JSON list of C-alpha atoms in Angstrom, two decimals:
[
{"chain": "A", "resi": 1, "resn": "ASP", "atom": "CA", "xyz": [-22.30, 21.95, 53.26]},
{"chain": "A", "resi": 2, "resn": "GLN", "atom": "CA", "xyz": [-18.60, 22.95, 54.29]},
{"chain": "A", "resi": 3, "resn": "GLN", "atom": "CA", "xyz": [-17.22, 22.34, 50.91]},
{"chain": "A", "resi": 4, "resn": "VAL", "atom": "CA", "xyz": [-13.32, 23.24, 52.01]},
{"chain": "A", "resi": 5, "resn": "LYS", "atom": "CA", "xyz": [-12.61, 21.08, 55.44]},
{"chain": "A", "resi": 6, "resn": "GLN", "atom": "CA", "xyz": [-9.50, 21.90, 57.17]},
{"chain": "A", "resi": 7, "resn": "ASN", "atom": "CA", "xyz": [-9.68, 18.44, 59.46]},
{"chain": "A", "resi": 8, "resn": "SER", "atom": "CA", "xyz": [-6.51, 19.86, 62.28]},
{"chain": "A", "resi": 9, "resn": "PRO", "atom": "CA", "xyz": [-8.31, 22.71, 64.31]},
{"chain": "A", "resi": 10, "resn": "SER", "atom": "CA", "xyz": [-4.65, 23.63, 65.62]},
{"chain": "A", "resi": 11, "resn": "LEU", "atom": "CA", "xyz": [-0.53, 22.27, 64.88]},
{"chain": "A", "resi": 12, "resn": "SER", "atom": "CA", "xyz": [1.79, 22.66, 66.76]},
{"chain": "A", "resi": 13, "resn": "VAL", "atom": "CA", "xyz": [5.74, 22.28, 65.54]},
{"chain": "A", "resi": 14, "resn": "GLN", "atom": "CA", "xyz": [9.26, 23.36, 66.43]},
{"chain": "A", "resi": 15, "resn": "GLU", "atom": "CA", "xyz": [10.92, 26.22, 65.20]},
{"chain": "A", "resi": 16, "resn": "GLY", "atom": "CA", "xyz": [13.14, 25.01, 62.21]},
{"chain": "A", "resi": 17, "resn": "ARG", "atom": "CA", "xyz": [11.00, 22.01, 61.53]},
{"chain": "A", "resi": 18, "resn": "ILE", "atom": "CA", "xyz": [8.81, 21.54, 58.76]},
{"chain": "A", "resi": 19, "resn": "SER", "atom": "CA", "xyz": [4.87, 22.70, 59.27]},
{"chain": "A", "resi": 20, "resn": "ILE", "atom": "CA", "xyz": [2.37, 20.86, 57.03]},
{"chain": "A", "resi": 21, "resn": "LEU", "atom": "CA", "xyz": [-1.22, 22.34, 56.82]},
{"chain": "A", "resi": 22, "resn": "ASN", "atom": "CA", "xyz": [-3.77, 20.16, 55.28]},
{"chain": "A", "resi": 23, "resn": "CYS", "atom": "CA", "xyz": [-6.60, 20.92, 53.66]},
{"chain": "A", "resi": 24, "resn": "ASP", "atom": "CA", "xyz": [-9.56, 18.77, 51.76]},
{"chain": "A", "resi": 25, "resn": "TYR", "atom": "CA", "xyz": [-12.27, 19.57, 49.09]},
{"chain": "A", "resi": 26, "resn": "THR", "atom": "CA", "xyz": [-15.92, 18.33, 47.82]},
{"chain": "A", "resi": 27, "resn": "ASN", "atom": "CA", "xyz": [-16.49, 20.23, 44.63]},
{"chain": "A", "resi": 28, "resn": "SER", "atom": "CA", "xyz": [-14.35, 19.47, 41.93]},
{"chain": "A", "resi": 29, "resn": "MET", "atom": "CA", "xyz": [-15.60, 22.16, 40.22]},
{"chain": "A", "resi": 30, "resn": "PHE", "atom": "CA", "xyz": [-13.09, 23.98, 42.20]},
{"chain": "A", "resi": 31, "resn": "ASP", "atom": "CA", "xyz": [-10.02, 25.61, 40.10]},
{"chain": "A", "resi": 32, "resn": "TYR", "atom": "CA", "xyz": [-8.06, 27.74, 42.40]},
{"chain": "A", "resi": 33, "resn": "PHE", "atom": "CA", "xyz": [-7.24, 27.41, 46.03]},
{"chain": "A", "resi": 34, "resn": "LEU", "atom": "CA", "xyz": [-5.37, 29.85, 48.57]},
{"chain": "A", "resi": 35, "resn": "TRP", "atom": "CA", "xyz": [-3.44, 29.84, 51.50]},
{"chain": "A", "resi": 36, "resn": "TYR", "atom": "CA", "xyz": [-4.35, 32.54, 53.94]},
{"chain": "A", "resi": 37, "resn": "LYS", "atom": "CA", "xyz": [-2.81, 33.55, 57.34]},
{"chain": "A", "resi": 38, "resn": "LYS", "atom": "CA", "xyz": [-4.25, 35.55, 60.38]},
{"chain": "A", "resi": 39, "resn": "TYR", "atom": "CA", "xyz": [-3.44, 36.65, 63.49]},
{"chain": "A", "resi": 40, "resn": "PRO", "atom": "CA", "xyz": [-5.28, 37.85, 66.17]},
{"chain": "A", "resi": 41, "resn": "ALA", "atom": "CA", "xyz": [-7.38, 41.23, 65.75]},
{"chain": "A", "resi": 42, "resn": "GLU", "atom": "CA", "xyz": [-6.67, 41.59, 62.15]},
{"chain": "A", "resi": 43, "resn": "GLY", "atom": "CA", "xyz": [-7.64, 40.29, 58.66]},
{"chain": "A", "resi": 44, "resn": "PRO", "atom": "CA", "xyz": [-6.45, 37.27, 56.64]},
{"chain": "A", "resi": 45, "resn": "THR", "atom": "CA", "xyz": [-3.44, 38.01, 54.59]},
{"chain": "A", "resi": 46, "resn": "PHE", "atom": "CA", "xyz": [-3.33, 36.54, 50.94]},
{"chain": "A", "resi": 47, "resn": "LEU", "atom": "CA", "xyz": [-0.11, 34.20, 51.63]},
{"chain": "A", "resi": 48, "resn": "ILE", "atom": "CA", "xyz": [0.30, 31.59, 48.13]},
{"chain": "A", "resi": 49, "resn": "SER", "atom": "CA", "xyz": [-2.02, 30.39, 45.98]},
{"chain": "A", "resi": 50, "resn": "ILE", "atom": "CA", "xyz": [-2.37, 27.36, 42.89]},
{"chain": "A", "resi": 51, "resn": "SER", "atom": "CA", "xyz": [-4.46, 26.82, 39.77]},
{"chain": "A", "resi": 52, "resn": "SER", "atom": "CA", "xyz": [-5.84, 23.42, 38.90]},
{"chain": "A", "resi": 53, "resn": "ILE", "atom": "CA", "xyz": [-3.77, 23.36, 36.27]},
{"chain": "A", "resi": 54, "resn": "LYS", "atom": "CA", "xyz": [-0.75, 22.42, 38.46]},
{"chain": "A", "resi": 55, "resn": "ASP", "atom": "CA", "xyz": [0.62, 20.63, 41.37]},
{"chain": "A", "resi": 56, "resn": "LYS", "atom": "CA", "xyz": [3.05, 22.66, 43.53]},
{"chain": "A", "resi": 57, "resn": "ASN", "atom": "CA", "xyz": [3.23, 25.99, 43.74]},
{"chain": "A", "resi": 58, "resn": "GLU", "atom": "CA", "xyz": [6.87, 27.77, 45.54]},
{"chain": "A", "resi": 59, "resn": "ASP", "atom": "CA", "xyz": [7.30, 30.92, 47.12]},
{"chain": "A", "resi": 60, "resn": "GLY", "atom": "CA", "xyz": [10.10, 31.13, 49.56]},
{"chain": "A", "resi": 61, "resn": "ARG", "atom": "CA", "xyz": [9.37, 29.07, 52.84]},
{"chain": "A", "resi": 62, "resn": "PHE", "atom": "CA", "xyz": [5.99, 28.10, 51.35]},
{"chain": "A", "resi": 63, "resn": "THR", "atom": "CA", "xyz": [5.13, 25.40, 48.95]},
{"chain": "A", "resi": 64, "resn": "VAL", "atom": "CA", "xyz": [1.80, 24.45, 47.92]},
{"chain": "A", "resi": 65, "resn": "PHE", "atom": "CA", "xyz": [0.69, 21.19, 46.62]},
{"chain": "A", "resi": 66, "resn": "LEU", "atom": "CA", "xyz": [-2.31, 20.40, 44.78]},
{"chain": "A", "resi": 67, "resn": "ASN", "atom": "CA", "xyz": [-3.83, 16.46, 44.86]},
{"chain": "A", "resi": 68, "resn": "LYS", "atom": "CA", "xyz": [-7.06, 16.79, 42.20]},
{"chain": "A", "resi": 69, "resn": "SER", "atom": "CA", "xyz": [-7.58, 13.36, 42.69]},
{"chain": "A", "resi": 70, "resn": "ALA", "atom": "CA", "xyz": [-7.52, 13.09, 46.46]},
{"chain": "A", "resi": 71, "resn": "LYS", "atom": "CA", "xyz": [-9.55, 16.92, 45.96]},
{"chain": "A", "resi": 72, "resn": "HIS", "atom": "CA", "xyz": [-6.53, 17.40, 48.58]},
{"chain": "A", "resi": 73, "resn": "LEU", "atom": "CA", "xyz": [-3.89, 20.32, 49.33]},
{"chain": "A", "resi": 74, "resn": "SER", "atom": "CA", "xyz": [-1.01, 20.81, 51.85]},
{"chain": "A", "resi": 75, "resn": "LEU", "atom": "CA", "xyz": [0.53, 23.92, 52.10]},
{"chain": "A", "resi": 76, "resn": "HIS", "atom": "CA", "xyz": [4.23, 23.22, 53.62]},
{"chain": "A", "resi": 77, "resn": "ILE", "atom": "CA", "xyz": [6.47, 26.04, 55.65]},
{"chain": "A", "resi": 78, "resn": "VAL", "atom": "CA", "xyz": [10.18, 24.67, 55.70]},
{"chain": "A", "resi": 79, "resn": "PRO", "atom": "CA", "xyz": [11.96, 25.62, 58.50]},
{"chain": "A", "resi": 80, "resn": "SER", "atom": "CA", "xyz": [8.83, 27.39, 60.62]},
{"chain": "A", "resi": 81, "resn": "GLN", "atom": "CA", "xyz": [9.68, 30.31, 62.44]},
{"chain": "A", "resi": 82, "resn": "PRO", "atom": "CA", "xyz": [7.98, 31.29, 66.15]},
{"chain": "A", "resi": 83, "resn": "GLY", "atom": "CA", "xyz": [6.60, 34.30, 63.17]},
{"chain": "A", "resi": 84, "resn": "ASP", "atom": "CA", "xyz": [4.62, 32.15, 61.51]},
{"chain": "A", "resi": 85, "resn": "SER", "atom": "CA", "xyz": [2.08, 31.26, 64.89]},
{"chain": "A", "resi": 86, "resn": "ALA", "atom": "CA", "xyz": [-1.10, 32.13, 63.50]},
{"chain": "A", "resi": 87, "resn": "VAL", "atom": "CA", "xyz": [-4.23, 30.58, 62.13]},
{"chain": "A", "resi": 88, "resn": "TYR", "atom": "CA", "xyz": [-4.06, 29.52, 58.48]},
{"chain": "A", "resi": 89, "resn": "PHE", "atom": "CA", "xyz": [-7.43, 29.20, 56.54]},
{"chain": "A", "resi": 90, "resn": "CYS", "atom": "CA", "xyz": [-7.50, 27.16, 53.51]},
{"chain": "A", "resi": 91, "resn": "ALA", "atom": "CA", "xyz": [-9.90, 29.01, 50.83]},
{"chain": "A", "resi": 92, "resn": "ALA", "atom": "CA", "xyz": [-11.24, 27.35, 47.12]},
{"chain": "A", "resi": 93, "resn": "SER", "atom": "CA", "xyz": [-12.76, 29.07, 44.48]},
{"chain": "A", "resi": 94, "resn": "ALA", "atom": "CA", "xyz": [-15.01, 27.45, 41.32]},
{"chain": "A", "resi": 95, "resn": "ALA", "atom": "CA", "xyz": [-15.47, 31.15, 39.88]},
{"chain": "A", "resi": 96, "resn": "VAL", "atom": "CA", "xyz": [-14.50, 34.69, 40.09]},
{"chain": "A", "resi": 97, "resn": "ASN", "atom": "CA", "xyz": [-15.83, 36.83, 42.89]},
{"chain": "A", "resi": 98, "resn": "ASP", "atom": "CA", "xyz": [-16.44, 33.13, 44.85]},
{"chain": "A", "resi": 99, "resn": "MET", "atom": "CA", "xyz": [-14.54, 32.07, 47.77]},
{"chain": "A", "resi": 100, "resn": "ARG", "atom": "CA", "xyz": [-15.38, 29.28, 50.06]},
{"chain": "A", "resi": 101, "resn": "PHE", "atom": "CA", "xyz": [-12.60, 29.28, 53.39]},
{"chain": "A", "resi": 102, "resn": "GLY", "atom": "CA", "xyz": [-12.23, 26.43, 55.66]},
{"chain": "A", "resi": 103, "resn": "ALA", "atom": "CA", "xyz": [-12.19, 26.51, 59.22]},
{"chain": "A", "resi": 104, "resn": "GLY", "atom": "CA", "xyz": [-9.03, 27.18, 59.82]},
{"chain": "A", "resi": 105, "resn": "THR", "atom": "CA", "xyz": [-5.48, 25.62, 61.65]},
{"chain": "A", "resi": 106, "resn": "ARG", "atom": "CA", "xyz": [-3.83, 26.98, 64.34]},
{"chain": "A", "resi": 107, "resn": "LEU", "atom": "CA", "xyz": [-0.30, 26.75, 63.52]},
{"chain": "A", "resi": 108, "resn": "THR", "atom": "CA", "xyz": [1.85, 27.67, 67.00]},
{"chain": "A", "resi": 109, "resn": "VAL", "atom": "CA", "xyz": [5.72, 27.26, 66.14]},
{"chain": "A", "resi": 110, "resn": "LYS", "atom": "CA", "xyz": [7.42, 26.90, 69.57]},
{"chain": "A", "resi": 111, "resn": "PRO", "atom": "CA", "xyz": [11.20, 28.20, 69.95]},
{"chain": "B", "resi": 1, "resn": "ASP", "atom": "CA", "xyz": [-1.07, 53.63, 53.72]},
{"chain": "B", "resi": 2, "resn": "THR", "atom": "CA", "xyz": [-3.93, 50.94, 55.36]},
{"chain": "B", "resi": 3, "resn": "ALA", "atom": "CA", "xyz": [-5.68, 49.20, 52.25]},
{"chain": "B", "resi": 4, "resn": "VAL", "atom": "CA", "xyz": [-8.57, 47.66, 52.99]},
{"chain": "B", "resi": 5, "resn": "SER", "atom": "CA", "xyz": [-9.66, 49.38, 56.03]},
{"chain": "B", "resi": 6, "resn": "GLN", "atom": "CA", "xyz": [-13.21, 48.94, 58.19]},
{"chain": "B", "resi": 7, "resn": "THR", "atom": "CA", "xyz": [-15.20, 51.75, 60.83]},
{"chain": "B", "resi": 8, "resn": "PRO", "atom": "CA", "xyz": [-15.79, 50.24, 63.84]},
{"chain": "B", "resi": 9, "resn": "LYS", "atom": "CA", "xyz": [-13.80, 47.98, 64.60]},
{"chain": "B", "resi": 10, "resn": "TYR", "atom": "CA", "xyz": [-15.95, 46.89, 67.41]},
{"chain": "B", "resi": 11, "resn": "LEU", "atom": "CA", "xyz": [-19.56, 47.96, 67.92]},
{"chain": "B", "resi": 12, "resn": "VAL", "atom": "CA", "xyz": [-21.92, 46.99, 70.68]},
{"chain": "B", "resi": 13, "resn": "THR", "atom": "CA", "xyz": [-25.70, 47.46, 70.35]},
{"chain": "B", "resi": 14, "resn": "GLN", "atom": "CA", "xyz": [-29.09, 45.97, 71.23]},
{"chain": "B", "resi": 15, "resn": "MET", "atom": "CA", "xyz": [-31.28, 43.96, 69.83]},
{"chain": "B", "resi": 16, "resn": "GLY", "atom": "CA", "xyz": [-33.81, 45.47, 67.59]},
{"chain": "B", "resi": 17, "resn": "ASN", "atom": "CA", "xyz": [-31.52, 48.07, 66.27]},
{"chain": "B", "resi": 18, "resn": "ASP", "atom": "CA", "xyz": [-30.29, 48.99, 63.18]},
{"chain": "B", "resi": 19, "resn": "LYS", "atom": "CA", "xyz": [-26.10, 49.57, 62.31]},
{"chain": "B", "resi": 20, "resn": "SER", "atom": "CA", "xyz": [-23.92, 50.02, 59.85]},
{"chain": "B", "resi": 21, "resn": "ILE", "atom": "CA", "xyz": [-20.20, 49.10, 59.56]},
{"chain": "B", "resi": 22, "resn": "LYS", "atom": "CA", "xyz": [-17.89, 50.77, 56.80]},
{"chain": "B", "resi": 23, "resn": "CYS", "atom": "CA", "xyz": [-15.25, 49.50, 54.71]},
{"chain": "B", "resi": 24, "resn": "GLU", "atom": "CA", "xyz": [-13.22, 51.72, 52.22]},
{"chain": "B", "resi": 25, "resn": "GLN", "atom": "CA", "xyz": [-9.87, 50.30, 49.72]},
{"chain": "B", "resi": 26, "resn": "ASN", "atom": "CA", "xyz": [-7.53, 52.17, 48.55]},
{"chain": "B", "resi": 27, "resn": "LEU", "atom": "CA", "xyz": [-5.89, 49.59, 46.61]},
{"chain": "B", "resi": 28, "resn": "GLY", "atom": "CA", "xyz": [-7.79, 50.62, 43.23]},
{"chain": "B", "resi": 29, "resn": "HIS", "atom": "CA", "xyz": [-9.78, 47.55, 43.39]},
{"chain": "B", "resi": 30, "resn": "ASP", "atom": "CA", "xyz": [-13.37, 47.51, 41.24]},
{"chain": "B", "resi": 31, "resn": "THR", "atom": "CA", "xyz": [-14.74, 44.50, 43.43]},
{"chain": "B", "resi": 32, "resn": "MET", "atom": "CA", "xyz": [-16.07, 44.36, 47.05]},
{"chain": "B", "resi": 33, "resn": "TYR", "atom": "CA", "xyz": [-17.29, 41.78, 49.62]},
{"chain": "B", "resi": 34, "resn": "TRP", "atom": "CA", "xyz": [-18.50, 41.13, 52.84]},
{"chain": "B", "resi": 35, "resn": "TYR", "atom": "CA", "xyz": [-18.22, 37.99, 54.78]},
{"chain": "B", "resi": 36, "resn": "LYS", "atom": "CA", "xyz": [-19.12, 37.00, 57.97]},
{"chain": "B", "resi": 37, "resn": "GLN", "atom": "CA", "xyz": [-16.79, 34.92, 60.30]},
{"chain": "B", "resi": 38, "resn": "ASP", "atom": "CA", "xyz": [-19.26, 33.21, 62.60]},
{"chain": "B", "resi": 39, "resn": "SER", "atom": "CA", "xyz": [-18.87, 31.63, 66.07]},
{"chain": "B", "resi": 40, "resn": "LYS", "atom": "CA", "xyz": [-17.07, 28.15, 64.81]},
{"chain": "B", "resi": 41, "resn": "LYS", "atom": "CA", "xyz": [-15.09, 30.35, 62.86]},
{"chain": "B", "resi": 42, "resn": "PHE", "atom": "CA", "xyz": [-16.10, 29.51, 59.11]},
{"chain": "B", "resi": 43, "resn": "LEU", "atom": "CA", "xyz": [-15.36, 32.70, 56.96]},
{"chain": "B", "resi": 44, "resn": "LYS", "atom": "CA", "xyz": [-19.39, 32.75, 54.45]},
{"chain": "B", "resi": 45, "resn": "ILE", "atom": "CA", "xyz": [-19.27, 35.22, 51.90]},
{"chain": "B", "resi": 46, "resn": "MET", "atom": "CA", "xyz": [-22.10, 36.90, 51.99]},
{"chain": "B", "resi": 47, "resn": "PHE", "atom": "CA", "xyz": [-22.25, 39.30, 49.05]},
{"chain": "B", "resi": 48, "resn": "SER", "atom": "CA", "xyz": [-19.95, 40.91, 46.19]},
{"chain": "B", "resi": 49, "resn": "TYR", "atom": "CA", "xyz": [-20.44, 44.48, 44.61]},
{"chain": "B", "resi": 50, "resn": "ASN", "atom": "CA", "xyz": [-18.77, 45.79, 41.58]},
{"chain": "B", "resi": 51, "resn": "ASN", "atom": "CA", "xyz": [-20.47, 48.57, 39.86]},
{"chain": "B", "resi": 52, "resn": "LYS", "atom": "CA", "xyz": [-22.14, 46.74, 37.95]},
{"chain": "B", "resi": 53, "resn": "GLU", "atom": "CA", "xyz": [-23.42, 44.12, 39.66]},
{"chain": "B", "resi": 54, "resn": "LEU", "atom": "CA", "xyz": [-24.17, 42.43, 43.63]},
{"chain": "B", "resi": 55, "resn": "ILE", "atom": "CA", "xyz": [-23.88, 39.33, 44.10]},
{"chain": "B", "resi": 56, "resn": "ILE", "atom": "CA", "xyz": [-25.57, 37.86, 47.49]},
{"chain": "B", "resi": 57, "resn": "ASN", "atom": "CA", "xyz": [-25.77, 34.62, 49.06]},
{"chain": "B", "resi": 58, "resn": "GLU", "atom": "CA", "xyz": [-28.85, 33.46, 48.94]},
{"chain": "B", "resi": 59, "resn": "THR", "atom": "CA", "xyz": [-28.40, 32.44, 52.70]},
{"chain": "B", "resi": 60, "resn": "VAL", "atom": "CA", "xyz": [-28.04, 36.05, 54.30]},
{"chain": "B", "resi": 61, "resn": "PRO", "atom": "CA", "xyz": [-31.36, 37.51, 55.40]},
{"chain": "B", "resi": 62, "resn": "ASN", "atom": "CA", "xyz": [-32.38, 40.72, 53.64]},
{"chain": "B", "resi": 63, "resn": "ARG", "atom": "CA", "xyz": [-32.24, 42.96, 56.58]},
{"chain": "B", "resi": 64, "resn": "PHE", "atom": "CA", "xyz": [-28.69, 42.93, 55.68]},
{"chain": "B", "resi": 65, "resn": "SER", "atom": "CA", "xyz": [-27.81, 45.16, 52.36]},
{"chain": "B", "resi": 66, "resn": "PRO", "atom": "CA", "xyz": [-23.91, 46.80, 50.81]},
{"chain": "B", "resi": 67, "resn": "LYS", "atom": "CA", "xyz": [-24.49, 49.75, 49.93]},
{"chain": "B", "resi": 68, "resn": "SER", "atom": "CA", "xyz": [-21.04, 51.32, 47.96]},
{"chain": "B", "resi": 69, "resn": "PRO", "atom": "CA", "xyz": [-21.31, 55.22, 46.99]},
{"chain": "B", "resi": 70, "resn": "ASP", "atom": "CA", "xyz": [-18.54, 55.07, 44.78]},
{"chain": "B", "resi": 71, "resn": "LYS", "atom": "CA", "xyz": [-15.72, 52.16, 43.68]},
{"chain": "B", "resi": 72, "resn": "ALA", "atom": "CA", "xyz": [-13.32, 52.56, 47.03]},
{"chain": "B", "resi": 73, "resn": "HIS", "atom": "CA", "xyz": [-16.35, 51.85, 49.34]},
{"chain": "B", "resi": 74, "resn": "LEU", "atom": "CA", "xyz": [-18.70, 48.95, 50.46]},
{"chain": "B", "resi": 75, "resn": "ASN", "atom": "CA", "xyz": [-21.02, 49.59, 53.97]},
{"chain": "B", "resi": 76, "resn": "LEU", "atom": "CA", "xyz": [-23.11, 47.16, 55.12]},
{"chain": "B", "resi": 77, "resn": "HIS", "atom": "CA", "xyz": [-25.93, 47.68, 56.99]},
{"chain": "B", "resi": 78, "resn": "ILE", "atom": "CA", "xyz": [-28.05, 45.63, 58.93]},
{"chain": "B", "resi": 79, "resn": "ASN", "atom": "CA", "xyz": [-31.78, 46.30, 60.23]},
{"chain": "B", "resi": 80, "resn": "SER", "atom": "CA", "xyz": [-33.75, 44.53, 63.10]},
{"chain": "B", "resi": 81, "resn": "LEU", "atom": "CA", "xyz": [-30.38, 42.79, 64.52]},
{"chain": "B", "resi": 82, "resn": "GLU", "atom": "CA", "xyz": [-31.15, 40.12, 65.97]},
{"chain": "B", "resi": 83, "resn": "LEU", "atom": "CA", "xyz": [-28.22, 38.19, 68.35]},
{"chain": "B", "resi": 84, "resn": "GLY", "atom": "CA", "xyz": [-27.69, 35.30, 66.08]},
{"chain": "B", "resi": 85, "resn": "ASP", "atom": "CA", "xyz": [-26.03, 38.69, 63.98]},
{"chain": "B", "resi": 86, "resn": "SER", "atom": "CA", "xyz": [-23.31, 38.53, 66.67]},
{"chain": "B", "resi": 87, "resn": "ALA", "atom": "CA", "xyz": [-20.08, 37.84, 64.65]},
{"chain": "B", "resi": 88, "resn": "VAL", "atom": "CA", "xyz": [-17.14, 39.39, 62.93]},
{"chain": "B", "resi": 89, "resn": "TYR", "atom": "CA", "xyz": [-17.34, 41.27, 59.41]},
{"chain": "B", "resi": 90, "resn": "PHE", "atom": "CA", "xyz": [-14.67, 41.41, 57.23]},
{"chain": "B", "resi": 91, "resn": "CYS", "atom": "CA", "xyz": [-14.34, 43.37, 54.43]},
{"chain": "B", "resi": 92, "resn": "ALA", "atom": "CA", "xyz": [-12.24, 42.61, 51.56]},
{"chain": "B", "resi": 93, "resn": "SER", "atom": "CA", "xyz": [-11.76, 43.47, 47.70]},
{"chain": "B", "resi": 94, "resn": "SER", "atom": "CA", "xyz": [-10.05, 42.56, 44.29]},
{"chain": "B", "resi": 95, "resn": "GLN", "atom": "CA", "xyz": [-9.52, 43.45, 40.88]},
{"chain": "B", "resi": 96, "resn": "GLY", "atom": "CA", "xyz": [-8.95, 42.51, 37.68]},
{"chain": "B", "resi": 97, "resn": "ALA", "atom": "CA", "xyz": [-10.61, 39.41, 35.50]},
{"chain": "B", "resi": 98, "resn": "SER", "atom": "CA", "xyz": [-8.75, 37.25, 37.81]},
{"chain": "B", "resi": 99, "resn": "ARG", "atom": "CA", "xyz": [-10.22, 38.51, 40.76]},
{"chain": "B", "resi": 100, "resn": "ARG", "atom": "CA", "xyz": [-9.69, 35.63, 43.05]},
{"chain": "B", "resi": 101, "resn": "VAL", "atom": "CA", "xyz": [-6.83, 36.49, 45.02]},
{"chain": "B", "resi": 102, "resn": "GLN", "atom": "CA", "xyz": [-9.05, 38.72, 48.04]},
{"chain": "B", "resi": 103, "resn": "TYR", "atom": "CA", "xyz": [-7.74, 41.52, 49.89]},
{"chain": "B", "resi": 104, "resn": "PHE", "atom": "CA", "xyz": [-8.99, 41.96, 54.01]},
{"chain": "B", "resi": 105, "resn": "GLY", "atom": "CA", "xyz": [-9.84, 44.21, 56.53]},
{"chain": "B", "resi": 106, "resn": "PRO", "atom": "CA", "xyz": [-9.09, 43.50, 60.00]},
{"chain": "B", "resi": 107, "resn": "GLY", "atom": "CA", "xyz": [-12.74, 43.24, 60.56]},
{"chain": "B", "resi": 108, "resn": "THR", "atom": "CA", "xyz": [-15.69, 44.41, 63.16]},
{"chain": "B", "resi": 109, "resn": "ARG", "atom": "CA", "xyz": [-16.65, 42.56, 66.02]},
{"chain": "B", "resi": 110, "resn": "LEU", "atom": "CA", "xyz": [-20.21, 42.80, 66.13]},
{"chain": "B", "resi": 111, "resn": "THR", "atom": "CA", "xyz": [-21.95, 41.86, 69.30]},
{"chain": "B", "resi": 112, "resn": "VAL", "atom": "CA", "xyz": [-25.96, 42.22, 69.69]},
{"chain": "B", "resi": 113, "resn": "THR", "atom": "CA", "xyz": [-27.41, 42.51, 73.26]}
]
C-alpha cells in the first residue's frame, strides 16, 4: 500500500514561471514531511521540510504548503529555473528512522 | 568531501551469487539506512541501523543483511541473488534526536542476470 502518492509523473513549466508539485498521503500518523530533489545518477538531495504543526515553510524560491485536513502537501518553486529540472520526491515520516516516499515527479523547466 | 559514498556504483552479477555493497558516511551521523528503488521508481526503506538498534522492514528477505563494522559504515550483503533483486540501492544517514532529514549516497545499480 502506497501511503505517499505523487499522481503526476511529470510536469513541464517555462523558465520564470511557478512550478507546483503535489503530494497526497493516507497515513494520519505522519507528522513530518520532506521534499527531495534527484538528478540522474545521483542520490536524492534534501530540499525542504515541514512539521505537521505548521502549514507553510519557505526557503528562498521554495515553499512547502501542508493541508492536514486534506492530507495534501505541495511544493512551490518561484521563479522556476532550468537548473531545477530534476525528479522531486515527496516523503513523509511518522517516527524517527522511518520515511515513506512517493514515486516522484519529473520537473522540466524550459528556457 | 563526499558526505555519503557507496561502492560500487554499478554491479552486474549472475543469479545465485553473493555480493556486497559498501557505504561510508563522513558526516558523523549515528544512524544509517538502506533503501531500494525498484523499477517503478519507488524508494522503499530496507533497514535502519545505529549502534544500538537494527530495524528491519519485514518485507525484506533474510537473504539481505546489513553489517556495520563501525558508526561510519553500513554494508549491505546479499546472498543467493535473484532476478528481482535488480534495482538501485541507496545508502543514507541521519543524526540526532529528530533524525528526520536523511542524506543519501549516489546509489548502486545492481543488475542480476
